[in-house]
Structures are given as C-alpha cells and as structure tokens.
Amino acid sequence: MPGIVIVGVQWGDEGKGKATDLLGDRTDWVVKFNGGNNAGHTVVIGDEKYALHLLPSGILSPGVNAVIGNGVVVDLEVLFAEIEALNSRGIDTSRLRVSANAHIITHYHRTLDKVTERFLGKRMIGTTGRGIGPTYADKINRVGIRVQDLFDEKILRQKVEGALEQKNHLLLKVYNRRAITCDEVVDELLAYTDRLRPLVADTSLLLNDALDAGDVVVFEGGQATMLDIDHGTYPFVTSSSATAGGASTGSGVGPNRLDRIVGIVKAYTTRVGSGPFPTELHDEQGEWLRKRGFEFGTTTGRARRVGWYDAPITRYATRINGITDLVLTKLDILTGLDEIPVCVAYDVDGERFDEVPVNQTDFHHSVPVYELLPGWQEDISGVRVFEDLPQAAQDYVLALEAMSGTRVSVIGVGPARDGVIVRHDLV
Ligand code: GDP
Ligand code: IMO
Ligand code: MG
C-alpha cells in the first residue's frame, strides 16, 4: 500500500501532524502538497514538543525523506528558520528536497495579505497573514515567482519587476502604503540561493521513482476539506487544494498511485478565522471544550472556535476525498460529559438537510439537528485496545463510524505518539 494521503476532514487542526508522525517508522517518503506556513502542526514525541509550519511533520522521523511539493508556497525565511530550529534540537533535515516548481512567498505577498484583510473590515477572512492567498493568486494569474527562478537573476528581476508594476499601483493608490522596490525583493530572495540550491530537485521524478521501487510515500495535506479552495466554505477558505486531488496535482504523482486516503477528524469540531460553522458553541460548554482541548492556534495563537461533531461534514469529506480510513482524534477530550450532542442533519429555515447544503447561504442558515449520545466519565488516555474503552465511548465511535459510512481505523486518546488505539493498520 505505497501511496497514502492524509487529509483534514473539518476546518483544520484535526491532528494531521500527529497522524503523519504515527506512520513515521513505516514511511520512506513524506511530501507536503499544498499550503505553506499557514499550517501549524504540533507533534509530541516523548517529552519533546515540536511545532511545524512549512516542513512536513514526517521530517521528525529519522531516515524519512521529506519533500516540499510543487503545490506548496514557500517562504524562504521560514524554511531556513525551521530547518535551523530542528537542527539545533538534533533533528536531521538533510533529506529534505524542495520542488523547483513551488511558488515563493515574497515580502509583497505578505504585505498584500495583511492590507487586503484590513480593507475587507467586517468581511475579513481571518487569514493567517502569511501571504498565502496573494501568492496563489499570482500563481493562477501567471505572475508568480518559482523556486527555480532564484537561480537566474535576470529572469528573477524581470518577473519581480513585472509583478510589482501592478502591485505598487495597488499598494500606493488603493491601500495607501509605500511602494516596494524590485531591489529589496530580489536582494532578500537572492540571500537564500546558496542554501536553497542543494535542496532543489525534480521532486515529481523522485517520488515516482520511489513508488516504482515499492517505497511507502505519505502525502501530507495542510488545512482541510472545509478550507479547500473548491470544496470548502468559499470565500472563507484557504487558497489551495487541501483535498485528496491536491495530493496528485501538488506533487506530480498520478491519482492512480494514491492507494489509501486517510481522513483525520476530531471527535468534536474547531475552526479558526471567519465563516459558517453550524455546531459552534458560544456558551460555557464551548469554553469548557476549548480549555480542555487546548484549542489555541499553533500558528497565530488565536483561540479556536469550537463546537460539537458534525456528521454531514464527515460524509461530505468522505465523498470529496474518497476517504478509505478515518483517524478520530481527541476522543479523550470528551471525557466527563453526561451526554454528547452530535449533529446528524441541518434545519434550514424549516427544511431538513441530511447533507451539507450546496448553497452557501443555506449553510450559513443551518441549525444543527442533534442526536444525544451517552457520555462517559472514565479517563481513557491510557487505553490502547478498543474493547477496553468504556461502553459509551465505544458506542460513540461506532455511531460516528455508521454515520460517516467509513471505518474508524485509529482513535486518538492523547497528544503523545503512543496515545492511540489502532483498530486497522494504515500501512
Ligand atoms: P494539525 O494542524 O491537523 O496537525 O493539528 P494541530 O497540531 O494544529 O492541532 C492538534 C492538537 O491536538 C495538537 O496540539 C496535538 O498535539 C493534539 N492532539 C492530536 N491528537 C490528539 C489526541 O488524540 N488527544 C489529545 N488530547 N490531543 C491530541
Ligand atoms: P493546519 O494545517 C486551521 C484558515 C485561516 C483562515 C483561512 C485562510 O494547521 O490545519 P490563509 O492564511 O490560509 O489564507 O487563511 O484558513 N487556516 C487554517 N485554520 N488550520 C490551518 O492549518 C489553517 N490554515 C489556514 O485561519 O480562516
Ligand atoms: Mg494545525
């Protein structure tokens, strides 16, 4: 089973980093295929806690070859800061390769991200401010800067000049900011070329060769289905393909080589930034869940919005991604509740919707229809075998499994590497 895709089911922060790390010792390659340093993955190994943004989480496993695929947007300052931080903690990053076709986040992309958000006012997306949207916009507009452009100064200058021509008008006349010079951008980028050169490769070739040789390749998605540019709650989404199809376009590996699609889903729901969220809690129960689940962003430190589990979303994600296995994380956080509400459908102005409504306005108006499942009081963080879970916790998992139509292969009961119950092996 060599090609394994990891995708987020909800609005991110489901525990994808931990899931990738879990596969570490059975993995030969890990490739990040979308997004950039908007992602934040916390991985706990023994007493050590790592926060990763741009690098794939699989880099923490010794011997694993890590790849930043063509679908990723790269902030070079962040790339080298993250590499250095890991090296200083004894993590070997020498096996990292970066696609020559990945796009570069520059100074003007970061500036534009922040000023457009401010300009939107009440309609803001609540982005991470890392320049993600403007960089993908330039890619689609065919005025982006790619990793390979850094090795030809003449081309780089031409491209940056071309991009700035339009952007400086925007910055000056619309956003009332200072213009950015070609020199400052080019100088900043060229400062990284010597360090970047040995990392750059034809990563599509490397990955296809690896699969030919029978290696296990994990495609690590950032963000999640509901944040996907096509399938998420547009416009309150990120700007990349965070779903399983993105694993193919974002890495240069054919879809027929993706054998297993693993959806990571939290036992409740969280979201950072603006946009619809039917099961969101605004009461003290939400406060309890946020504190207990430690739901504060790894990237921006923002308090995450929290709510109950939403079954139609998991069904939707299963469909969009072709999910074969679910990893249900943070079940331990739900310990101590008498009853656990689970959203089974939506009420939209009196009409029942069993699936996520295709019309965004209907989704905004969706009021959850809840089924109450019995809770449990026992600490489950030490449980490693499904049958050892309290009956109510087993029933909760089985109910979610039945609602989604996909098997729950792994259950998370704690943040550490071994805090899992494995029902079916993923590799
Ligand atoms: P990602 O962006 O999907 O990789 O997820 P984040 O790292 O942003 O957020 C998930 C958080 O939950 C991290 O702090 C993990 O250490 C933690 N975590 C993951 N799985 C579990 C679990 O099963 N139980 C508990 N208590 N924490 C978990
Ligand atoms: P991981 O990989 C949660 C959200 C932002 C904002 C929207 C657009 O850790 O799950 P962007 O900066 O991407 O243009 O912001 O998407 N967002 C995330 N929310 N987890 C993430 O990544 C996210 N990456 C982006 O909060 O609402
Ligand atoms: Mg995260």
mmCIF file with all atom_site columns, N, CA and C and ligand atoms in Angstrom, residues 12-16 38-42 52 223 297-299 304, ligand 3:
data_model
loop_
_atom_site.group_PDB
_atom_site.id
_atom_site.type_symbol
_atom_site.label_atom_id
_atom_site.label_alt_id
_atom_site.label_comp_id
_atom_site.label_asym_id
_atom_site.label_entity_id
_atom_site.label_seq_id
_atom_site.pdbx_PDB_ins_code
_atom_site.Cartn_x
_atom_site.Cartn_y
_atom_site.Cartn_z
_atom_site.occupancy
_atom_site.B_iso_or_equiv
_atom_site.pdbx_formal_charge
_atom_site.auth_seq_id
_atom_site.auth_comp_id
_atom_site.auth_asym_id
_atom_site.auth_atom_id
_atom_site.pdbx_PDB_model_num
ATOM   1  N  N  . GLY A 1 12  ? -9.408  22.085 9.730  1.00 0.00 ? 12  GLY A N  1
ATOM   2  C  CA . GLY A 1 12  ? -8.003  22.102 10.117 1.00 0.00 ? 12  GLY A CA 1
ATOM   3  C  C  . GLY A 1 12  ? -7.794  21.772 11.579 1.00 0.00 ? 12  GLY A C  1
ATOM   4  N  N  . ASP A 1 13  ? -6.524  21.557 11.939 1.00 0.00 ? 13  ASP A N  1
ATOM   5  C  CA . ASP A 1 13  ? -6.123  21.278 13.321 1.00 0.00 ? 13  ASP A CA 1
ATOM   6  C  C  . ASP A 1 13  ? -6.753  20.016 13.889 1.00 0.00 ? 13  ASP A C  1
ATOM   7  N  N  . GLU A 1 14  ? -6.982  19.047 13.032 1.00 0.00 ? 14  GLU A N  1
ATOM   8  C  CA . GLU A 1 14  ? -7.576  17.786 13.477 1.00 0.00 ? 14  GLU A CA 1
ATOM   9  C  C  . GLU A 1 14  ? -6.541  16.872 14.113 1.00 0.00 ? 14  GLU A C  1
ATOM   10 N  N  . GLY A 1 15  ? -5.257  17.177 13.884 1.00 0.00 ? 15  GLY A N  1
ATOM   11 C  CA . GLY A 1 15  ? -4.192  16.293 14.376 1.00 0.00 ? 15  GLY A CA 1
ATOM   12 C  C  . GLY A 1 15  ? -3.497  15.572 13.230 1.00 0.00 ? 15  GLY A C  1
ATOM   13 N  N  . LYS A 1 16  ? -3.435  16.241 12.073 1.00 0.00 ? 16  LYS A N  1
ATOM   14 C  CA . LYS A 1 16  ? -2.781  15.633 10.894 1.00 0.00 ? 16  LYS A CA 1
ATOM   15 C  C  . LYS A 1 16  ? -1.305  15.388 11.157 1.00 0.00 ? 16  LYS A C  1
ATOM   16 N  N  . ASN A 1 38  ? 0.989   28.692 6.700  1.00 0.00 ? 38  ASN A N  1
ATOM   17 C  CA . ASN A 1 38  ? -0.292  28.925 7.373  1.00 0.00 ? 38  ASN A CA 1
ATOM   18 C  C  . ASN A 1 38  ? -0.632  27.720 8.251  1.00 0.00 ? 38  ASN A C  1
ATOM   19 N  N  . ALA A 1 39  ? -0.069  26.575 7.914  1.00 0.00 ? 39  ALA A N  1
ATOM   20 C  CA . ALA A 1 39  ? -0.326  25.366 8.698  1.00 0.00 ? 39  ALA A CA 1
ATOM   21 C  C  . ALA A 1 39  ? 0.402   25.442 10.030 1.00 0.00 ? 39  ALA A C  1
ATOM   22 N  N  . GLY A 1 40  ? -0.096  24.715 10.991 1.00 0.00 ? 40  GLY A N  1
ATOM   23 C  CA . GLY A 1 40  ? 0.574   24.590 12.289 1.00 0.00 ? 40  GLY A CA 1
ATOM   24 C  C  . GLY A 1 40  ? 0.304   23.205 12.815 1.00 0.00 ? 40  GLY A C  1
ATOM   25 N  N  . HIS A 1 41  ? 1.357   22.416 12.930 1.00 0.00 ? 41  HIS A N  1
ATOM   26 C  CA . HIS A 1 41  ? 1.188   21.047 13.418 1.00 0.00 ? 41  HIS A CA 1
ATOM   27 C  C  . HIS A 1 41  ? 1.993   20.869 14.693 1.00 0.00 ? 41  HIS A C  1
ATOM   28 N  N  . THR A 1 42  ? 1.336   20.445 15.745 1.00 0.00 ? 42  THR A N  1
ATOM   29 C  CA . THR A 1 42  ? 2.047   20.155 16.989 1.00 0.00 ? 42  THR A CA 1
ATOM   30 C  C  . THR A 1 42  ? 2.235   18.648 17.087 1.00 0.00 ? 42  THR A C  1
ATOM   31 N  N  . LEU A 1 52  ? 5.484   22.540 13.858 1.00 0.00 ? 52  LEU A N  1
ATOM   32 C  CA . LEU A 1 52  ? 5.942   22.653 12.469 1.00 0.00 ? 52  LEU A CA 1
ATOM   33 C  C  . LEU A 1 52  ? 4.952   23.467 11.655 1.00 0.00 ? 52  LEU A C  1
ATOM   34 N  N  . GLN A 1 223 ? -4.142  22.225 6.091  1.00 0.00 ? 223 GLN A N  1
ATOM   35 C  CA . GLN A 1 223 ? -5.529  22.700 6.133  1.00 0.00 ? 223 GLN A CA 1
ATOM   36 C  C  . GLN A 1 223 ? -6.507  21.515 6.050  1.00 0.00 ? 223 GLN A C  1
ATOM   37 N  N  . GLY A 1 297 ? -4.520  28.341 18.478 1.00 0.00 ? 297 GLY A N  1
ATOM   38 C  CA . GLY A 1 297 ? -3.770  28.087 17.247 1.00 0.00 ? 297 GLY A CA 1
ATOM   39 C  C  . GLY A 1 297 ? -2.274  27.891 17.444 1.00 0.00 ? 297 GLY A C  1
ATOM   40 N  N  . THR A 1 298 ? -1.708  26.943 16.686 1.00 0.00 ? 298 THR A N  1
ATOM   41 C  CA . THR A 1 298 ? -0.258  26.705 16.688 1.00 0.00 ? 298 THR A CA 1
ATOM   42 C  C  . THR A 1 298 ? 0.455   27.812 15.912 1.00 0.00 ? 298 THR A C  1
ATOM   43 N  N  . THR A 1 299 ? -0.232  28.403 14.933 1.00 0.00 ? 299 THR A N  1
ATOM   44 C  CA . THR A 1 299 ? 0.392   29.398 14.062 1.00 0.00 ? 299 THR A CA 1
ATOM   45 C  C  . THR A 1 299 ? 0.197   30.816 14.587 1.00 0.00 ? 299 THR A C  1
ATOM   46 N  N  . ARG A 1 304 ? -9.342  29.010 19.092 1.00 0.00 ? 304 ARG A N  1
ATOM   47 C  CA . ARG A 1 304 ? -10.128 28.372 18.034 1.00 0.00 ? 304 ARG A CA 1
ATOM   48 C  C  . ARG A 1 304 ? -11.605 28.394 18.416 1.00 0.00 ? 304 ARG A C  1
HETATM 49 MG MG . MG  B 2 .   ? -2.861  22.998 12.834 1.00 0.00 ? 3   MG  B MG 1
#
